[in-house]
Structure formats: structure tokens, C-alpha cells
Amino acid sequence: TNGTYVNGVNIRGRGLVPLKDGDVIQVPGAFEAVFRSR
């Protein structure tokens, strides 16, 4: 697998990663999304 990235950092093996408003979540070759809190 390509792994999952938050703000360009591979988060594999890090467990739960808290997201902040504006964080970019990426799965290379699949999608990119920006987290927005309400």
C-alpha cells in the first residue's frame, strides 16, 4: 500500500492521529482531502 499521509507525513503505525482544521489527508494515487472542523 502507499500509506496514508497527513500534511505530507506518513502516519503508518502512529495509531490515531488527531486532525486540525486545514489538515491535508492524502492516499497517494487515490485521493486528497482537506479536513474542515465546524
PDB file of C-alpha atoms in Angstrom:
ATOM      1  CA  THR A   1       0.000   0.000   0.000  1.00  0.00           C
ATOM      2  CA  ASN A   2       1.007   3.606  -0.454  1.00  0.00           C
ATOM      3  CA  GLY A   3       0.067   4.603   3.065  1.00  0.00           C
ATOM      4  CA  THR A   4      -1.904   7.493   4.423  1.00  0.00           C
ATOM      5  CA  TYR A   5      -0.379  10.926   4.872  1.00  0.00           C
ATOM      6  CA  VAL A   6      -1.410  13.941   6.932  1.00  0.00           C
ATOM      7  CA  ASN A   7       0.241  17.187   5.852  1.00  0.00           C
ATOM      8  CA  GLY A   8       2.824  15.192   3.904  1.00  0.00           C
ATOM      9  CA  VAL A   9       3.815  12.957   6.847  1.00  0.00           C
ATOM     10  CA  ASN A  10       3.264   9.201   6.588  1.00  0.00           C
ATOM     11  CA  ILE A  11       1.133   8.230   9.594  1.00  0.00           C
ATOM     12  CA  ARG A  12       1.545   4.465   9.271  1.00  0.00           C
ATOM     13  CA  GLY A  13       1.973   2.868  12.693  1.00  0.00           C
ATOM     14  CA  ARG A  14       1.119   6.054  14.590  1.00  0.00           C
ATOM     15  CA  GLY A  15      -2.322   4.945  15.761  1.00  0.00           C
ATOM     16  CA  LEU A  16      -4.996   7.616  15.907  1.00  0.00           C
ATOM     17  CA  VAL A  17      -3.851  10.974  14.596  1.00  0.00           C
ATOM     18  CA  PRO A  18      -5.896  13.991  15.744  1.00  0.00           C
ATOM     19  CA  LEU A  19      -6.827  16.263  12.847  1.00  0.00           C
ATOM     20  CA  LYS A  20      -6.876  20.042  12.958  1.00  0.00           C
ATOM     21  CA  ASP A  21      -8.783  22.406  10.704  1.00  0.00           C
ATOM     22  CA  GLY A  22      -6.961  22.679   7.394  1.00  0.00           C
ATOM     23  CA  ASP A  23      -5.012  19.413   7.649  1.00  0.00           C
ATOM     24  CA  VAL A  24      -4.490  17.696   4.297  1.00  0.00           C
ATOM     25  CA  ILE A  25      -5.196  13.950   4.216  1.00  0.00           C
ATOM     26  CA  GLN A  26      -3.697  12.038   1.310  1.00  0.00           C
ATOM     27  CA  VAL A  27      -3.748   8.496  -0.020  1.00  0.00           C
ATOM     28  CA  PRO A  28      -1.291   8.727  -2.927  1.00  0.00           C
ATOM     29  CA  GLY A  29      -2.814   7.722  -6.235  1.00  0.00           C
ATOM     30  CA  ALA A  30      -6.316   7.655  -4.743  1.00  0.00           C
ATOM     31  CA  PHE A  31      -7.431  10.941  -3.187  1.00  0.00           C
ATOM     32  CA  GLU A  32      -6.580  14.114  -1.300  1.00  0.00           C
ATOM     33  CA  ALA A  33      -8.927  15.892   1.091  1.00  0.00           C
ATOM     34  CA  VAL A  34      -8.777  18.904   3.400  1.00  0.00           C
ATOM     35  CA  PHE A  35     -10.204  18.461   6.889  1.00  0.00           C
ATOM     36  CA  ARG A  36     -12.541  21.255   7.979  1.00  0.00           C
ATOM     37  CA  SER A  37     -13.924  21.455  11.510  1.00  0.00           C
ATOM     38  CA  ARG A  38     -17.251  23.092  12.258  1.00  0.00           C
TER      39      ARG A  38
END
